[in-house]
Amino acid sequence: MRIPAHSVCTAIRDDIVSGVFERGSRLTEEQLARRYGVSRVPVREALRTLESEGFVVTRRHAGAHVAEPTEQEAADLLDMRALLEPLGAARAAQRRTEAHLKVLRGLVRLGQERARRGQGDDLRSLGGWFHETLAQAAGSPALTALLTQLRHKIAWMYAVEPAAQPVEEWAEHGAIVDAVARGDAERARALTALHAERSLARHRPKRSGHGRVRPSQHAVNTASIRN
């Protein structure tokens, strides 16, 4: 049975994000096909997709390598998320379904319960599901795809420290859902922008076998990663 290229793409992307394949390391079709137990055809397709997403670069006479983003490129991702997540929340307030609200409210209840009990291990995954569902509620496949790609890249380039006050963080999630449920697009946008801004100070650039992300040729926009 032929393995879909998108499944291979997801597996390679996950291994890049988690650091299995370090920045700058070479990726050969033979190596990847053997690792995932597939033929080279879906690997070739997956590498093309990952190159279009910015996770992989193809070097002349050297083949495919994991990309090596600069500090400026990493900071730009946080800037883009700060612009797009509030837009997604505003759209969600206008286009969400009852099914979206049910899931969002359920996630908020779980998150608030875990935060009150100090069960921090679950909070990161719950937060990821919350933001993914909020993006889907925007009713725009293109915007959802962009936000998903941003989350992958930010997880690849940054380690995120746990919130110092997780109860407050999940109260913010609850307020966003309340605004979305009321159809208040401007309040949903404003609350999400504030939520994203407060999270910036907890992002720390990851290190790899090659050290930190490559220094940019331009001045780093440190304002974009301050709280």
Short mmCIF file of C-alpha atoms in Angstrom, two decimals:
data_model
loop_
_atom_site.label_atom_id
_atom_site.label_comp_id
_atom_site.label_asym_id
_atom_site.label_seq_id
_atom_site.Cartn_x
_atom_site.Cartn_y
_atom_site.Cartn_z
CA MET A 1 0.00 0.00 0.00
CA ARG A 2 1.37 3.41 -0.95
CA ILE A 3 2.05 5.67 2.03
CA PRO A 4 0.63 9.18 1.45
CA ALA A 5 3.25 11.87 1.03
CA HIS A 6 1.48 14.08 3.57
CA SER A 7 2.00 11.41 6.26
CA VAL A 8 5.71 11.25 5.46
CA CYS A 9 5.82 15.05 5.43
CA THR A 10 4.25 15.20 8.90
CA ALA A 11 6.75 12.66 10.25
CA ILE A 12 9.77 14.51 8.85
CA ARG A 13 8.45 17.87 10.03
CA ASP A 14 7.87 16.52 13.54
CA ASP A 15 11.43 15.18 13.64
CA ILE A 16 12.80 18.54 12.49
CA VAL A 17 10.76 20.46 15.06
CA SER A 18 11.78 18.12 17.88
CA GLY A 19 15.46 18.35 16.93
CA VAL A 20 15.96 14.79 15.70
CA PHE A 21 17.29 16.38 12.52
CA GLU A 22 19.39 19.35 13.58
CA ARG A 23 19.51 22.62 11.71
CA GLY A 24 21.89 22.37 8.76
CA SER A 25 21.95 18.56 8.73
CA ARG A 26 21.69 16.75 5.41
CA LEU A 27 18.51 14.88 4.46
CA THR A 28 18.84 12.15 1.83
CA GLU A 29 15.92 10.39 0.22
CA GLU A 30 17.50 7.01 0.95
CA GLN A 31 18.03 7.82 4.62
CA LEU A 32 14.48 9.08 5.10
CA ALA A 33 12.86 6.26 3.15
CA ARG A 34 14.67 3.75 5.36
CA ARG A 35 13.79 5.59 8.56
CA TYR A 36 10.05 5.76 7.83
CA GLY A 37 9.74 2.48 5.95
CA VAL A 38 8.52 3.99 2.69
CA SER A 39 9.71 4.32 -0.90
CA ARG A 40 11.63 7.36 -2.08
CA VAL A 41 8.66 8.75 -4.02
CA PRO A 42 6.64 10.06 -1.02
CA VAL A 43 9.90 11.25 0.57
CA ARG A 44 10.71 13.29 -2.53
CA GLU A 45 7.24 14.85 -2.48
CA ALA A 46 7.47 15.53 1.25
CA LEU A 47 10.82 17.29 0.89
CA ARG A 48 9.35 19.57 -1.78
CA THR A 49 6.51 20.48 0.56
CA LEU A 50 8.84 21.10 3.49
CA GLU A 51 11.03 23.28 1.29
CA SER A 52 8.00 25.40 0.38
CA GLU A 53 7.23 25.72 4.11
CA GLY A 54 10.78 26.82 4.94
CA PHE A 55 11.88 23.78 6.95
CA VAL A 56 14.18 22.43 4.23
CA VAL A 57 16.56 24.03 1.73
CA THR A 58 18.05 22.40 -1.36
CA ARG A 59 21.67 23.27 -2.05
CA ARG A 60 23.17 22.90 -5.48
CA HIS A 61 25.36 19.79 -5.68
CA ALA A 62 24.65 19.10 -1.99
CA GLY A 63 21.00 18.06 -1.88
CA ALA A 64 18.40 18.74 0.82
CA HIS A 65 19.35 20.09 4.25
CA VAL A 66 17.39 21.23 7.27
CA ALA A 67 17.08 25.02 7.06
CA GLU A 68 19.12 27.28 9.35
CA PRO A 69 16.90 30.25 10.17
CA THR A 70 18.46 33.52 11.27
CA GLU A 71 17.58 35.31 14.49
CA GLN A 72 15.73 37.92 12.40
CA GLU A 73 13.67 35.23 10.69
CA ALA A 74 12.82 33.70 14.06
CA ALA A 75 11.76 37.08 15.49
CA ASP A 76 9.67 37.77 12.39
CA LEU A 77 7.62 34.64 13.10
CA LEU A 78 6.57 36.03 16.46
CA ASP A 79 5.63 39.31 14.80
CA MET A 80 3.51 37.47 12.23
CA ARG A 81 1.77 35.42 14.90
CA ALA A 82 1.01 38.62 16.84
CA LEU A 83 -0.78 39.95 13.74
CA LEU A 84 -2.53 36.80 12.55
CA GLU A 85 -3.80 35.26 15.79
CA PRO A 86 -5.94 38.33 16.66
CA LEU A 87 -7.28 38.33 13.09
CA GLY A 88 -8.18 34.66 13.47
CA ALA A 89 -10.00 35.33 16.75
CA ALA A 90 -11.97 38.18 15.16
CA ARG A 91 -12.97 35.94 12.26
CA ALA A 92 -13.91 33.19 14.72
CA ALA A 93 -16.30 35.58 16.45
CA GLN A 94 -18.04 36.06 13.10
CA ARG A 95 -17.92 32.51 11.73
CA ARG A 96 -17.66 30.02 14.60
CA THR A 97 -20.09 27.14 14.83
CA GLU A 98 -21.70 25.70 17.93
CA ALA A 99 -19.38 22.71 17.55
CA HIS A 100 -16.36 25.00 17.73
CA LEU A 101 -17.72 26.70 20.85
CA LYS A 102 -18.39 23.36 22.52
CA VAL A 103 -14.79 22.25 21.99
CA LEU A 104 -13.33 25.62 23.03
CA ARG A 105 -15.38 25.74 26.22
CA GLY A 106 -14.44 22.17 27.04
CA LEU A 107 -10.75 22.94 26.60
CA VAL A 108 -11.04 26.03 28.80
CA ARG A 109 -12.74 24.01 31.55
CA LEU A 110 -10.02 21.37 31.41
CA GLY A 111 -7.26 23.97 31.32
CA GLN A 112 -8.67 25.92 34.25
CA GLU A 113 -9.09 22.72 36.27
CA ARG A 114 -5.53 21.54 35.55
CA ALA A 115 -4.14 25.02 36.31
CA ARG A 116 -5.92 25.19 39.68
CA ARG A 117 -4.56 21.76 40.60
CA GLY A 118 -1.06 22.61 39.47
CA GLN A 119 -1.07 19.87 36.81
CA GLY A 120 1.23 21.70 34.43
CA ASP A 121 2.18 18.71 32.28
CA ASP A 122 -1.15 18.82 30.43
CA LEU A 123 -1.38 22.57 30.00
CA ARG A 124 0.97 22.94 27.02
CA SER A 125 -0.90 20.39 24.90
CA LEU A 126 -4.27 21.80 25.97
CA GLY A 127 -3.07 25.29 25.01
CA GLY A 128 -2.00 24.01 21.60
CA TRP A 129 -5.41 22.40 21.03
CA PHE A 130 -7.12 25.59 22.15
CA HIS A 131 -5.28 27.79 19.65
CA GLU A 132 -5.67 25.21 16.88
CA THR A 133 -9.43 25.04 17.45
CA LEU A 134 -9.69 28.85 17.60
CA ALA A 135 -7.88 29.05 14.26
CA GLN A 136 -10.23 26.47 12.73
CA ALA A 137 -13.22 28.44 14.02
CA ALA A 138 -12.11 31.37 11.85
CA GLY A 139 -13.64 29.56 8.88
CA SER A 140 -10.68 30.36 6.62
CA PRO A 141 -8.59 27.36 5.47
CA ALA A 142 -5.82 29.67 4.25
CA LEU A 143 -5.58 31.52 7.58
CA THR A 144 -5.76 28.25 9.53
CA ALA A 145 -2.93 26.80 7.44
CA LEU A 146 -0.77 29.87 8.02
CA LEU A 147 -1.34 29.79 11.77
CA THR A 148 -0.61 26.06 11.91
CA GLN A 149 2.64 26.55 10.01
CA LEU A 150 3.61 29.42 12.32
CA ARG A 151 3.00 27.25 15.39
CA HIS A 152 5.22 24.51 13.95
CA LYS A 153 8.02 26.94 13.15
CA ILE A 154 7.85 28.72 16.49
CA ALA A 155 7.98 25.35 18.28
CA TRP A 156 11.02 24.50 16.14
CA MET A 157 12.92 27.70 16.89
CA TYR A 158 11.82 28.51 20.43
CA ALA A 159 11.46 26.83 23.79
CA VAL A 160 8.51 28.27 25.72
CA GLU A 161 8.71 28.56 29.48
CA PRO A 162 5.58 27.60 31.46
CA ALA A 163 3.34 30.49 32.44
CA ALA A 164 4.15 31.85 35.89
CA GLN A 165 0.41 32.22 36.58
CA PRO A 166 -1.34 29.46 34.62
CA VAL A 167 -4.69 30.21 36.24
CA GLU A 168 -4.54 33.74 34.82
CA GLU A 169 -3.47 32.45 31.43
CA TRP A 170 -6.51 30.17 31.24
CA ALA A 171 -8.74 32.98 32.44
CA GLU A 172 -7.53 34.88 29.36
CA HIS A 173 -8.47 31.89 27.19
CA GLY A 174 -11.91 31.88 28.77
CA ALA A 175 -12.40 35.60 28.11
CA ILE A 176 -11.47 35.09 24.44
CA VAL A 177 -14.04 32.31 24.11
CA ASP A 178 -16.70 34.48 25.77
CA ALA A 179 -16.05 37.24 23.22
CA VAL A 180 -16.15 34.73 20.35
CA ALA A 181 -19.42 33.28 21.66
CA ARG A 182 -21.00 36.76 21.79
CA GLY A 183 -19.85 37.52 18.26
CA ASP A 184 -17.78 40.47 19.52
CA ALA A 185 -15.01 40.48 16.90
CA GLU A 186 -13.19 43.56 18.17
CA ARG A 187 -13.03 42.34 21.77
CA ALA A 188 -11.88 38.89 20.61
CA ARG A 189 -9.17 40.56 18.54
CA ALA A 190 -8.01 42.81 21.39
CA LEU A 191 -7.96 40.05 24.01
CA THR A 192 -6.02 37.71 21.71
CA ALA A 193 -3.49 40.43 20.86
CA LEU A 194 -2.90 41.06 24.57
CA HIS A 195 -2.63 37.32 25.25
CA ALA A 196 -0.04 36.89 22.48
CA GLU A 197 1.94 39.90 23.70
CA ARG A 198 2.13 38.56 27.24
CA SER A 199 3.46 35.21 26.03
CA LEU A 200 6.40 36.70 24.12
CA ALA A 201 8.66 37.06 27.16
CA ARG A 202 8.47 33.31 27.76
CA HIS A 203 10.01 32.41 24.36
CA ARG A 204 13.70 31.47 24.38
CA PRO A 205 15.66 30.62 21.19
CA LYS A 206 16.54 26.94 21.09
CA ARG A 207 20.07 25.70 20.76
CA SER A 208 21.08 22.94 18.37
CA GLY A 209 24.21 20.97 17.63
CA HIS A 210 25.31 23.97 15.59
CA GLY A 211 24.66 26.44 18.45
CA ARG A 212 22.00 29.10 18.34
CA VAL A 213 20.20 30.10 15.19
CA ARG A 214 22.53 31.90 12.78
CA PRO A 215 23.05 35.59 13.48
CA SER A 216 21.24 37.80 11.01
CA GLN A 217 23.11 40.15 8.71
CA HIS A 218 20.72 42.81 9.92
CA ALA A 219 20.03 44.12 13.39
CA VAL A 220 17.75 41.87 15.38
CA ASN A 221 14.31 43.28 16.15
CA THR A 222 14.54 42.69 19.86
CA ALA A 223 11.36 44.68 20.40
CA SER A 224 9.41 41.86 18.82
CA ILE A 225 10.37 39.39 21.54
CA ARG A 226 10.00 41.52 24.61
CA ASN A 227 7.03 41.36 26.89
#
